[in-house]
Every structure is written in structure tokens, then in C-alpha cells.
Amino acid sequence: AQSVTQPDIHITVSEGASLELRCNYSYGATPYLFWYVQSPGQGLQLLLKYFSGDTLVQGIKGFEAEFKRSQSSFNLRKPSVHWSDAAEYFCAVGAGTASKLTFGTGTRLQVTL
Amino acid sequence: KAGVTQTPRYLIKTRGQQVTLSCSPISGHRSVSWYQQTPGQGLQFLFEYFSETQRNKGNFPGRFSGRQFSNSRSEMNVSTLELGDSALYLCASSLRWEYEQYFGPGTRLTVT
């Protein structure tokens, strides 16, 4: 069965600093990979996805992620964080389907001014 | 285009009761999935429907059931509620299972 690990439970960055959130997955073939963001009391918003092709994918709000098969990773990056980026970020993997997702435990991002 | 809508947004029930949650997918989307989110277990997949057929089911007891109608709207039902069923229930829709999912705002269920 597939699994997802987000090793950082909580990260604090200063506004304007760069950000990298880590995600490692376990799955034998090429998975469907996603990053979602959740603000308190809200549902999940899709930031970006990887299905195949170019391993560097661009998403909304200035986020990007890179798929590295050799490291089984799909890390999320942003060059300059804004205070409004404070939220919880979830990495998710789909094994052969994009509609049955296994989620990581999430990384809570705090942004200091 | 309107997003995924879920009703009700908040619900308080008593142990032993049953509850039905509703989800209306984005127009044109035929795949609907349900997830449970709790502080202890995180986000867990419940089930997925496509064209009124259940395609996948997660590891939840039989008290959790769902269905999808011909207009792609979906409902999930939990019978004999337990305190541990208190959670945020999220619905997500997609064109088909090969496409990305878009989530609704969730239904917050509290069991007392």
C-alpha cells in the first residue's frame, strides 16, 4: 500500500523568506502526486499536481514542486512567502487513481512578520 | 463555475443516532470521493463513486455508507453514531478518477 511522509509537523518562516516543505512517498510505480492547502475551518485547496512529464510543476499562488523519482520525493517550494500563506499543507498520493488519495499528516506553516 | 457544495456545514448529533451528509459536485464532474478528517487520524479515504457505482472503499466499518445519484450528487450516511465519528467530513469531485479532485468546505459533525 502507498504511504506519504511529511517529516515536518510545524515550520516557521519570516515573511519574504523562501520555503520548502518536504514530502516523501512510498509506491512502486509512478504515482499521482498532489499538494493541498487548508486554512482553519476550511476545505482543501489544490495547489498543484504531478501526473507525468516535466518533473518541475508550477501551481497557484507562486508555489512549485519537483518530483524526484530516485528520492521518492515531491517537495513544495516558494521563493518568497507571504503572511497569507500561513496554513496547513498536505501532500497526497494516488496509486493508479487520483480519486482515492492517501494523505500525509500535514505541515503547519507559520509566517512571522 | 460553482465549487463543490456540502450540506449541512455543521451538525450536532447524539450517540446512537444516524446522520446523512450531502455533496453536490462541480458541474460536469462524475467522480465523488469522501474523506474523514480528525486530529488523531488525519485525512482518511472513505469511499469513491463514479456514475452511481462505488469504485473504491476505505477501511471503515459498515456503519459508513454512501451512494451517488444520476445527477452525480452524493450522500453519505453514518448509522449508530459513536463519539469517535466526530470529524470534518470532506467531499471531493473530479471529472473522472484520472483527474485531480476539488474539495468542498466540509461538514463538521459533532457527536455528543
JSON list of C-alpha atoms in Angstrom, two decimals:
[
{"chain": "A", "resi": 1, "resn": "ALA", "atom": "CA", "xyz": [0.00, 0.00, 0.00]},
{"chain": "A", "resi": 2, "resn": "GLN", "atom": "CA", "xyz": [1.13, 3.52, -0.65]},
{"chain": "A", "resi": 3, "resn": "SER", "atom": "CA", "xyz": [2.13, 5.92, 2.10]},
{"chain": "A", "resi": 4, "resn": "VAL", "atom": "CA", "xyz": [3.16, 9.54, 2.48]},
{"chain": "A", "resi": 5, "resn": "THR", "atom": "CA", "xyz": [5.54, 11.08, 4.99]},
{"chain": "A", "resi": 6, "resn": "GLN", "atom": "CA", "xyz": [5.71, 14.75, 5.81]},
{"chain": "A", "resi": 7, "resn": "PRO", "atom": "CA", "xyz": [8.57, 14.90, 8.30]},
{"chain": "A", "resi": 8, "resn": "ASP", "atom": "CA", "xyz": [7.99, 18.47, 9.44]},
{"chain": "A", "resi": 9, "resn": "ILE", "atom": "CA", "xyz": [4.96, 18.93, 11.65]},
{"chain": "A", "resi": 10, "resn": "HIS", "atom": "CA", "xyz": [5.44, 22.67, 12.10]},
{"chain": "A", "resi": 11, "resn": "ILE", "atom": "CA", "xyz": [7.60, 25.20, 10.25]},
{"chain": "A", "resi": 12, "resn": "THR", "atom": "CA", "xyz": [8.04, 28.90, 10.96]},
{"chain": "A", "resi": 13, "resn": "VAL", "atom": "CA", "xyz": [9.46, 31.26, 8.35]},
{"chain": "A", "resi": 14, "resn": "SER", "atom": "CA", "xyz": [9.74, 35.01, 8.09]},
{"chain": "A", "resi": 15, "resn": "GLU", "atom": "CA", "xyz": [7.71, 36.85, 5.50]},
{"chain": "A", "resi": 16, "resn": "GLY", "atom": "CA", "xyz": [9.75, 37.21, 2.34]},
{"chain": "A", "resi": 17, "resn": "ALA", "atom": "CA", "xyz": [11.91, 34.16, 3.09]},
{"chain": "A", "resi": 18, "resn": "SER", "atom": "CA", "xyz": [11.97, 31.09, 0.91]},
{"chain": "A", "resi": 19, "resn": "LEU", "atom": "CA", "xyz": [10.06, 27.96, 1.82]},
{"chain": "A", "resi": 20, "resn": "GLU", "atom": "CA", "xyz": [10.50, 24.26, 1.22]},
{"chain": "A", "resi": 21, "resn": "LEU", "atom": "CA", "xyz": [8.08, 21.66, 2.59]},
{"chain": "A", "resi": 22, "resn": "ARG", "atom": "CA", "xyz": [9.17, 18.07, 2.37]},
{"chain": "A", "resi": 23, "resn": "CYS", "atom": "CA", "xyz": [7.15, 15.10, 1.18]},
{"chain": "A", "resi": 24, "resn": "ASN", "atom": "CA", "xyz": [8.26, 11.52, 0.68]},
{"chain": "A", "resi": 25, "resn": "TYR", "atom": "CA", "xyz": [6.04, 8.81, -0.67]},
{"chain": "A", "resi": 26, "resn": "SER", "atom": "CA", "xyz": [6.12, 5.06, -0.95]},
{"chain": "A", "resi": 27, "resn": "TYR", "atom": "CA", "xyz": [4.66, 3.46, -4.07]},
{"chain": "A", "resi": 28, "resn": "GLY", "atom": "CA", "xyz": [6.08, 1.03, -6.59]},
{"chain": "A", "resi": 29, "resn": "ALA", "atom": "CA", "xyz": [5.06, 2.79, -9.79]},
{"chain": "A", "resi": 30, "resn": "THR", "atom": "CA", "xyz": [4.70, 6.45, -10.76]},
{"chain": "A", "resi": 31, "resn": "PRO", "atom": "CA", "xyz": [2.02, 7.86, -8.50]},
{"chain": "A", "resi": 32, "resn": "TYR", "atom": "CA", "xyz": [-0.35, 10.74, -8.86]},
{"chain": "A", "resi": 33, "resn": "LEU", "atom": "CA", "xyz": [1.07, 13.43, -6.54]},
{"chain": "A", "resi": 34, "resn": "PHE", "atom": "CA", "xyz": [-0.63, 16.48, -5.10]},
{"chain": "A", "resi": 35, "resn": "TRP", "atom": "CA", "xyz": [-0.17, 19.34, -2.70]},
{"chain": "A", "resi": 36, "resn": "TYR", "atom": "CA", "xyz": [-3.22, 20.79, -0.98]},
{"chain": "A", "resi": 37, "resn": "VAL", "atom": "CA", "xyz": [-3.52, 23.69, 1.46]},
{"chain": "A", "resi": 38, "resn": "GLN", "atom": "CA", "xyz": [-6.07, 24.05, 4.22]},
{"chain": "A", "resi": 39, "resn": "SER", "atom": "CA", "xyz": [-6.88, 27.19, 6.18]},
{"chain": "A", "resi": 40, "resn": "PRO", "atom": "CA", "xyz": [-8.56, 26.83, 9.59]},
{"chain": "A", "resi": 41, "resn": "GLY", "atom": "CA", "xyz": [-12.14, 25.63, 9.30]},
{"chain": "A", "resi": 42, "resn": "GLN", "atom": "CA", "xyz": [-11.90, 25.30, 5.53]},
{"chain": "A", "resi": 43, "resn": "GLY", "atom": "CA", "xyz": [-11.73, 22.55, 2.97]},
{"chain": "A", "resi": 44, "resn": "LEU", "atom": "CA", "xyz": [-8.66, 21.66, 0.95]},
{"chain": "A", "resi": 45, "resn": "GLN", "atom": "CA", "xyz": [-7.47, 23.82, -1.93]},
{"chain": "A", "resi": 46, "resn": "LEU", "atom": "CA", "xyz": [-5.41, 22.22, -4.68]},
{"chain": "A", "resi": 47, "resn": "LEU", "atom": "CA", "xyz": [-2.03, 23.91, -5.11]},
{"chain": "A", "resi": 48, "resn": "LEU", "atom": "CA", "xyz": [-0.51, 21.69, -7.77]},
{"chain": "A", "resi": 49, "resn": "LYS", "atom": "CA", "xyz": [-0.37, 18.18, -9.17]},
{"chain": "A", "resi": 50, "resn": "TYR", "atom": "CA", "xyz": [2.05, 15.81, -10.87]},
{"chain": "A", "resi": 51, "resn": "PHE", "atom": "CA", "xyz": [0.82, 13.03, -13.12]},
{"chain": "A", "resi": 52, "resn": "SER", "atom": "CA", "xyz": [3.68, 12.58, -15.60]},
{"chain": "A", "resi": 53, "resn": "GLY", "atom": "CA", "xyz": [6.06, 14.53, -17.80]},
{"chain": "A", "resi": 54, "resn": "ASP", "atom": "CA", "xyz": [8.08, 17.52, -16.64]},
{"chain": "A", "resi": 55, "resn": "THR", "atom": "CA", "xyz": [9.21, 16.84, -13.10]},
{"chain": "A", "resi": 56, "resn": "LEU", "atom": "CA", "xyz": [9.04, 20.52, -12.07]},
{"chain": "A", "resi": 57, "resn": "VAL", "atom": "CA", "xyz": [5.43, 21.60, -11.81]},
{"chain": "A", "resi": 58, "resn": "GLN", "atom": "CA", "xyz": [4.04, 25.06, -11.25]},
{"chain": "A", "resi": 59, "resn": "GLY", "atom": "CA", "xyz": [0.97, 25.72, -9.17]},
{"chain": "A", "resi": 60, "resn": "ILE", "atom": "CA", "xyz": [-1.16, 28.52, -7.92]},
{"chain": "A", "resi": 61, "resn": "LYS", "atom": "CA", "xyz": [-0.04, 31.29, -5.55]},
{"chain": "A", "resi": 62, "resn": "GLY", "atom": "CA", "xyz": [3.57, 31.09, -6.75]},
{"chain": "A", "resi": 63, "resn": "PHE", "atom": "CA", "xyz": [4.17, 27.53, -5.50]},
{"chain": "A", "resi": 64, "resn": "GLU", "atom": "CA", "xyz": [6.16, 24.90, -7.36]},
{"chain": "A", "resi": 65, "resn": "ALA", "atom": "CA", "xyz": [7.11, 21.29, -6.63]},
{"chain": "A", "resi": 66, "resn": "GLU", "atom": "CA", "xyz": [9.69, 18.92, -8.00]},
{"chain": "A", "resi": 67, "resn": "PHE", "atom": "CA", "xyz": [9.16, 15.19, -8.45]},
{"chain": "A", "resi": 68, "resn": "LYS", "atom": "CA", "xyz": [12.34, 13.21, -7.80]},
{"chain": "A", "resi": 69, "resn": "ARG", "atom": "CA", "xyz": [11.80, 9.56, -8.52]},
{"chain": "A", "resi": 70, "resn": "SER", "atom": "CA", "xyz": [15.21, 8.49, -7.18]},
{"chain": "A", "resi": 71, "resn": "GLN", "atom": "CA", "xyz": [14.41, 10.05, -3.82]},
{"chain": "A", "resi": 72, "resn": "SER", "atom": "CA", "xyz": [10.67, 9.27, -3.82]},
{"chain": "A", "resi": 73, "resn": "SER", "atom": "CA", "xyz": [10.10, 12.91, -3.01]},
{"chain": "A", "resi": 74, "resn": "PHE", "atom": "CA", "xyz": [7.76, 15.68, -4.07]},
{"chain": "A", "resi": 75, "resn": "ASN", "atom": "CA", "xyz": [8.88, 18.78, -2.17]},
{"chain": "A", "resi": 76, "resn": "LEU", "atom": "CA", "xyz": [6.92, 22.00, -2.30]},
{"chain": "A", "resi": 77, "resn": "ARG", "atom": "CA", "xyz": [8.75, 25.32, -2.70]},
{"chain": "A", "resi": 78, "resn": "LYS", "atom": "CA", "xyz": [8.03, 29.02, -2.78]},
{"chain": "A", "resi": 79, "resn": "PRO", "atom": "CA", "xyz": [10.72, 31.66, -3.28]},
{"chain": "A", "resi": 80, "resn": "SER", "atom": "CA", "xyz": [9.12, 34.35, -1.12]},
{"chain": "A", "resi": 81, "resn": "VAL", "atom": "CA", "xyz": [6.48, 33.61, 1.50]},
{"chain": "A", "resi": 82, "resn": "HIS", "atom": "CA", "xyz": [3.60, 35.98, 2.23]},
{"chain": "A", "resi": 83, "resn": "TRP", "atom": "CA", "xyz": [1.80, 36.23, 5.58]},
{"chain": "A", "resi": 84, "resn": "SER", "atom": "CA", "xyz": [-1.34, 34.90, 3.88]},
{"chain": "A", "resi": 85, "resn": "ASP", "atom": "CA", "xyz": [0.46, 31.60, 3.18]},
{"chain": "A", "resi": 86, "resn": "ALA", "atom": "CA", "xyz": [0.12, 30.62, 6.83]},
{"chain": "A", "resi": 87, "resn": "ALA", "atom": "CA", "xyz": [-1.97, 27.43, 6.77]},
{"chain": "A", "resi": 88, "resn": "GLU", "atom": "CA", "xyz": [-1.63, 23.66, 6.87]},
{"chain": "A", "resi": 89, "resn": "TYR", "atom": "CA", "xyz": [-0.16, 21.94, 3.83]},
{"chain": "A", "resi": 90, "resn": "PHE", "atom": "CA", "xyz": [-0.89, 18.36, 2.85]},
{"chain": "A", "resi": 91, "resn": "CYS", "atom": "CA", "xyz": [0.95, 16.15, 0.42]},
{"chain": "A", "resi": 92, "resn": "ALA", "atom": "CA", "xyz": [-1.13, 13.34, -1.11]},
{"chain": "A", "resi": 93, "resn": "VAL", "atom": "CA", "xyz": [-0.51, 10.34, -3.33]},
{"chain": "A", "resi": 94, "resn": "GLY", "atom": "CA", "xyz": [-2.86, 8.40, -5.57]},
{"chain": "A", "resi": 95, "resn": "ALA", "atom": "CA", "xyz": [-1.92, 4.86, -6.57]},
{"chain": "A", "resi": 96, "resn": "GLY", "atom": "CA", "xyz": [-3.26, 4.31, -10.06]},
{"chain": "A", "resi": 97, "resn": "THR", "atom": "CA", "xyz": [-6.09, 6.74, -9.43]},
{"chain": "A", "resi": 98, "resn": "ALA", "atom": "CA", "xyz": [-6.39, 10.39, -8.50]},
{"chain": "A", "resi": 99, "resn": "SER", "atom": "CA", "xyz": [-9.65, 9.92, -6.62]},
{"chain": "A", "resi": 100, "resn": "LYS", "atom": "CA", "xyz": [-8.53, 7.67, -3.78]},
{"chain": "A", "resi": 101, "resn": "LEU", "atom": "CA", "xyz": [-5.82, 9.66, -2.07]},
{"chain": "A", "resi": 102, "resn": "THR", "atom": "CA", "xyz": [-3.50, 8.85, 0.81]},
{"chain": "A", "resi": 103, "resn": "PHE", "atom": "CA", "xyz": [-2.55, 11.99, 2.68]},
{"chain": "A", "resi": 104, "resn": "GLY", "atom": "CA", "xyz": [0.45, 12.88, 4.78]},
{"chain": "A", "resi": 105, "resn": "THR", "atom": "CA", "xyz": [-0.05, 14.17, 8.30]},
{"chain": "A", "resi": 106, "resn": "GLY", "atom": "CA", "xyz": [0.38, 17.75, 7.20]},
{"chain": "A", "resi": 107, "resn": "THR", "atom": "CA", "xyz": [2.84, 20.58, 7.87]},
{"chain": "A", "resi": 108, "resn": "ARG", "atom": "CA", "xyz": [1.60, 23.65, 9.67]},
{"chain": "A", "resi": 109, "resn": "LEU", "atom": "CA", "xyz": [3.24, 26.79, 8.32]},
{"chain": "A", "resi": 110, "resn": "GLN", "atom": "CA", "xyz": [3.55, 29.85, 10.49]},
{"chain": "A", "resi": 111, "resn": "VAL", "atom": "CA", "xyz": [4.73, 33.12, 8.94]},
{"chain": "A", "resi": 112, "resn": "THR", "atom": "CA", "xyz": [6.27, 35.80, 11.10]},
{"chain": "A", "resi": 113, "resn": "LEU", "atom": "CA", "xyz": [6.23, 39.45, 10.07]},
{"chain": "B", "resi": 1, "resn": "LYS", "atom": "CA", "xyz": [-18.29, 27.63, -12.21]},
{"chain": "B", "resi": 2, "resn": "ALA", "atom": "CA", "xyz": [-19.59, 26.86, -8.73]},
{"chain": "B", "resi": 3, "resn": "GLY", "atom": "CA", "xyz": [-17.41, 24.73, -6.50]},
{"chain": "B", "resi": 4, "resn": "VAL", "atom": "CA", "xyz": [-18.25, 21.63, -4.51]},
{"chain": "B", "resi": 5, "resn": "THR", "atom": "CA", "xyz": [-21.01, 22.29, -2.03]},
{"chain": "B", "resi": 6, "resn": "GLN", "atom": "CA", "xyz": [-21.71, 20.33, 1.12]},
{"chain": "B", "resi": 7, "resn": "THR", "atom": "CA", "xyz": [-24.74, 20.47, 3.37]},
{"chain": "B", "resi": 8, "resn": "PRO", "atom": "CA", "xyz": [-25.15, 20.94, 6.20]},
{"chain": "B", "resi": 9, "resn": "ARG", "atom": "CA", "xyz": [-21.96, 22.72, 7.22]},
{"chain": "B", "resi": 10, "resn": "TYR", "atom": "CA", "xyz": [-22.37, 21.92, 10.89]},
{"chain": "B", "resi": 11, "resn": "LEU", "atom": "CA", "xyz": [-24.24, 19.14, 12.64]},
{"chain": "B", "resi": 12, "resn": "ILE", "atom": "CA", "xyz": [-24.62, 18.00, 16.23]},
{"chain": "B", "resi": 13, "resn": "LYS", "atom": "CA", "xyz": [-25.93, 14.51, 16.88]},
{"chain": "B", "resi": 14, "resn": "THR", "atom": "CA", "xyz": [-26.27, 12.17, 19.82]},
{"chain": "B", "resi": 15, "resn": "ARG", "atom": "CA", "xyz": [-24.62, 8.77, 20.16]},
{"chain": "B", "resi": 16, "resn": "GLY", "atom": "CA", "xyz": [-26.71, 6.05, 18.56]},
{"chain": "B", "resi": 17, "resn": "GLN", "atom": "CA", "xyz": [-28.40, 8.34, 16.06]},
{"chain": "B", "resi": 18, "resn": "GLN", "atom": "CA", "xyz": [-27.82, 8.23, 12.33]},
{"chain": "B", "resi": 19, "resn": "VAL", "atom": "CA", "xyz": [-26.84, 11.09, 10.02]},
{"chain": "B", "resi": 20, "resn": "THR", "atom": "CA", "xyz": [-26.87, 11.84, 6.29]},
{"chain": "B", "resi": 21, "resn": "LEU", "atom": "CA", "xyz": [-24.47, 14.28, 4.68]},
{"chain": "B", "resi": 22, "resn": "SER", "atom": "CA", "xyz": [-24.92, 15.67, 1.19]},
{"chain": "B", "resi": 23, "resn": "CYS", "atom": "CA", "xyz": [-22.44, 16.69, -1.50]},
{"chain": "B", "resi": 24, "resn": "SER", "atom": "CA", "xyz": [-23.06, 18.43, -4.82]},
{"chain": "B", "resi": 25, "resn": "PRO", "atom": "CA", "xyz": [-20.06, 18.15, -7.16]},
{"chain": "B", "resi": 26, "resn": "ILE", "atom": "CA", "xyz": [-18.80, 20.70, -9.62]},
{"chain": "B", "resi": 27, "resn": "SER", "atom": "CA", "xyz": [-20.97, 20.74, -12.72]},
{"chain": "B", "resi": 28, "resn": "GLY", "atom": "CA", "xyz": [-19.81, 18.06, -15.16]},
{"chain": "B", "resi": 29, "resn": "HIS", "atom": "CA", "xyz": [-17.86, 16.11, -12.56]},
{"chain": "B", "resi": 30, "resn": "ARG", "atom": "CA", "xyz": [-18.89, 12.48, -12.30]},
{"chain": "B", "resi": 31, "resn": "SER", "atom": "CA", "xyz": [-16.49, 11.20, -9.66]},
{"chain": "B", "resi": 32, "resn": "VAL", "atom": "CA", "xyz": [-17.16, 11.94, -5.99]},
{"chain": "B", "resi": 33, "resn": "SER", "atom": "CA", "xyz": [-14.99, 10.87, -3.06]},
{"chain": "B", "resi": 34, "resn": "TRP", "atom": "CA", "xyz": [-15.48, 11.24, 0.67]},
{"chain": "B", "resi": 35, "resn": "TYR", "atom": "CA", "xyz": [-12.83, 11.72, 3.34]},
{"chain": "B", "resi": 36, "resn": "GLN", "atom": "CA", "xyz": [-12.87, 11.91, 7.12]},
{"chain": "B", "resi": 37, "resn": "GLN", "atom": "CA", "xyz": [-10.53, 14.34, 8.88]},
{"chain": "B", "resi": 38, "resn": "THR", "atom": "CA", "xyz": [-9.79, 14.04, 12.60]},
{"chain": "B", "resi": 39, "resn": "PRO", "atom": "CA", "xyz": [-6.93, 15.41, 14.72]},
{"chain": "B", "resi": 40, "resn": "GLY", "atom": "CA", "xyz": [-5.85, 11.89, 15.66]},
{"chain": "B", "resi": 41, "resn": "GLN", "atom": "CA", "xyz": [-6.14, 10.00, 12.37]},
{"chain": "B", "resi": 42, "resn": "GLY", "atom": "CA", "xyz": [-5.71, 12.83, 9.90]},
{"chain": "B", "resi": 43, "resn": "LEU", "atom": "CA", "xyz": [-7.31, 12.62, 6.47]},
{"chain": "B", "resi": 44, "resn": "GLN", "atom": "CA", "xyz": [-8.67, 9.19, 5.64]},
{"chain": "B", "resi": 45, "resn": "PHE", "atom": "CA", "xyz": [-10.41, 8.00, 2.49]},
{"chain": "B", "resi": 46, "resn": "LEU", "atom": "CA", "xyz": [-13.93, 6.71, 2.97]},
{"chain": "B", "resi": 47, "resn": "PHE", "atom": "CA", "xyz": [-15.26, 5.83, -0.47]},
{"chain": "B", "resi": 48, "resn": "GLU", "atom": "CA", "xyz": [-15.45, 6.89, -4.10]},
{"chain": "B", "resi": 49, "resn": "TYR", "atom": "CA", "xyz": [-18.33, 6.86, -6.53]},
{"chain": "B", "resi": 50, "resn": "PHE", "atom": "CA", "xyz": [-18.38, 7.19, -10.29]},
{"chain": "B", "resi": 51, "resn": "SER", "atom": "CA", "xyz": [-21.57, 7.07, -12.36]},
{"chain": "B", "resi": 52, "resn": "GLU", "atom": "CA", "xyz": [-23.57, 5.80, -9.38]},
{"chain": "B", "resi": 53, "resn": "THR", "atom": "CA", "xyz": [-21.17, 2.92, -8.72]},
{"chain": "B", "resi": 54, "resn": "GLN", "atom": "CA", "xyz": [-18.84, 2.58, -5.77]},
{"chain": "B", "resi": 55, "resn": "ARG", "atom": "CA", "xyz": [-15.35, 2.17, -7.19]},
{"chain": "B", "resi": 56, "resn": "ASN", "atom": "CA", "xyz": [-13.30, 2.17, -4.03]},
{"chain": "B", "resi": 57, "resn": "LYS", "atom": "CA", "xyz": [-13.88, 1.86, -0.32]},
{"chain": "B", "resi": 58, "resn": "GLY", "atom": "CA", "xyz": [-11.60, 2.68, 2.59]},
{"chain": "B", "resi": 59, "resn": "ASN", "atom": "CA", "xyz": [-11.14, 0.83, 5.85]},
{"chain": "B", "resi": 60, "resn": "PHE", "atom": "CA", "xyz": [-14.21, 1.97, 7.70]},
{"chain": "B", "resi": 61, "resn": "PRO", "atom": "CA", "xyz": [-16.92, -0.11, 9.37]},
{"chain": "B", "resi": 62, "resn": "GLY", "atom": "CA", "xyz": [-20.15, -0.92, 7.62]},
{"chain": "B", "resi": 63, "resn": "ARG", "atom": "CA", "xyz": [-21.89, 1.84, 9.59]},
{"chain": "B", "resi": 64, "resn": "PHE", "atom": "CA", "xyz": [-20.45, 4.19, 6.97]},
{"chain": "B", "resi": 65, "resn": "SER", "atom": "CA", "xyz": [-22.21, 4.01, 3.63]},
{"chain": "B", "resi": 66, "resn": "GLY", "atom": "CA", "xyz": [-22.76, 6.20, 0.65]},
{"chain": "B", "resi": 67, "resn": "ARG", "atom": "CA", "xyz": [-24.48, 6.50, -2.65]},
{"chain": "B", "resi": 68, "resn": "GLN", "atom": "CA", "xyz": [-24.43, 8.60, -5.78]},
{"chain": "B", "resi": 69, "resn": "PHE", "atom": "CA", "xyz": [-27.40, 9.75, -7.79]},
{"chain": "B", "resi": 70, "resn": "SER", "atom": "CA", "xyz": [-27.80, 10.06, -11.55]},
{"chain": "B", "resi": 71, "resn": "ASN", "atom": "CA", "xyz": [-27.04, 13.80, -11.36]},
{"chain": "B", "resi": 72, "resn": "SER", "atom": "CA", "xyz": [-23.70, 12.92, -9.63]},
{"chain": "B", "resi": 73, "resn": "ARG", "atom": "CA", "xyz": [-24.82, 14.31, -6.28]},
{"chain": "B", "resi": 74, "resn": "SER", "atom": "CA", "xyz": [-23.72, 12.09, -3.44]},
{"chain": "B", "resi": 75, "resn": "GLU", "atom": "CA", "xyz": [-24.76, 11.34, 0.09]},
{"chain": "B", "resi": 76, "resn": "MET", "atom": "CA", "xyz": [-23.00, 9.55, 2.88]},
{"chain": "B", "resi": 77, "resn": "ASN", "atom": "CA", "xyz": [-24.73, 8.01, 5.84]},
{"chain": "B", "resi": 78, "resn": "VAL", "atom": "CA", "xyz": [-23.40, 7.04, 9.24]},
{"chain": "B", "resi": 79, "resn": "SER", "atom": "CA", "xyz": [-25.61, 4.84, 11.37]},
{"chain": "B", "resi": 80, "resn": "THR", "atom": "CA", "xyz": [-25.38, 4.23, 15.10]},
{"chain": "B", "resi": 81, "resn": "LEU", "atom": "CA", "xyz": [-23.12, 7.20, 15.69]},
{"chain": "B", "resi": 82, "resn": "GLU", "atom": "CA", "xyz": [-20.19, 6.90, 18.08]},
{"chain": "B", "resi": 83, "resn": "LEU", "atom": "CA", "xyz": [-18.25, 9.65, 19.80]},
{"chain": "B", "resi": 84, "resn": "GLY", "atom": "CA", "xyz": [-15.27, 8.82, 17.61]},
{"chain": "B", "resi": 85, "resn": "ASP", "atom": "CA", "xyz": [-17.25, 9.72, 14.50]},
{"chain": "B", "resi": 86, "resn": "SER", "atom": "CA", "xyz": [-16.89, 13.39, 15.39]},
{"chain": "B", "resi": 87, "resn": "ALA", "atom": "CA", "xyz": [-14.90, 14.79, 12.49]},
{"chain": "B", "resi": 88, "resn": "LEU", "atom": "CA", "xyz": [-14.80, 17.04, 9.48]},
{"chain": "B", "resi": 89, "resn": "TYR", "atom": "CA", "xyz": [-16.25, 15.12, 6.53]},
{"chain": "B", "resi": 90, "resn": "LEU", "atom": "CA", "xyz": [-14.92, 16.32, 3.20]},
{"chain": "B", "resi": 91, "resn": "CYS", "atom": "CA", "xyz": [-16.33, 15.63, -0.22]},
{"chain": "B", "resi": 92, "resn": "ALA", "atom": "CA", "xyz": [-14.25, 15.97, -3.37]},
{"chain": "B", "resi": 93, "resn": "SER", "atom": "CA", "xyz": [-15.22, 15.81, -7.01]},
{"chain": "B", "resi": 94, "resn": "SER", "atom": "CA", "xyz": [-13.38, 15.28, -10.28]},
{"chain": "B", "resi": 95, "resn": "LEU", "atom": "CA", "xyz": [-14.19, 14.70, -13.92]},
{"chain": "B", "resi": 96, "resn": "ARG", "atom": "CA", "xyz": [-13.07, 11.09, -13.67]},
{"chain": "B", "resi": 97, "resn": "TRP", "atom": "CA", "xyz": [-10.75, 9.15, -11.39]},
{"chain": "B", "resi": 98, "resn": "GLU", "atom": "CA", "xyz": [-7.72, 10.10, -13.52]},
{"chain": "B", "resi": 99, "resn": "TYR", "atom": "CA", "xyz": [-8.21, 13.79, -12.85]},
{"chain": "B", "resi": 100, "resn": "GLU", "atom": "CA", "xyz": [-7.45, 15.97, -9.86]},
{"chain": "B", "resi": 101, "resn": "GLN", "atom": "CA", "xyz": [-10.00, 16.34, -7.09]},
{"chain": "B", "resi": 102, "resn": "TYR", "atom": "CA", "xyz": [-11.54, 19.56, -5.84]},
{"chain": "B", "resi": 103, "resn": "PHE", "atom": "CA", "xyz": [-12.74, 19.65, -2.28]},
{"chain": "B", "resi": 104, "resn": "GLY", "atom": "CA", "xyz": [-15.79, 21.17, -0.68]},
{"chain": "B", "resi": 105, "resn": "PRO", "atom": "CA", "xyz": [-15.75, 23.12, 2.61]},
{"chain": "B", "resi": 106, "resn": "GLY", "atom": "CA", "xyz": [-16.72, 20.07, 4.63]},
{"chain": "B", "resi": 107, "resn": "THR", "atom": "CA", "xyz": [-19.40, 19.16, 7.14]},
{"chain": "B", "resi": 108, "resn": "ARG", "atom": "CA", "xyz": [-18.37, 19.42, 10.78]},
{"chain": "B", "resi": 109, "resn": "LEU", "atom": "CA", "xyz": [-20.09, 16.58, 12.66]},
{"chain": "B", "resi": 110, "resn": "THR", "atom": "CA", "xyz": [-20.07, 16.59, 16.44]},
{"chain": "B", "resi": 111, "resn": "VAL", "atom": "CA", "xyz": [-21.37, 13.53, 18.28]},
{"chain": "B", "resi": 112, "resn": "THR", "atom": "CA", "xyz": [-22.30, 14.02, 21.93]}
]
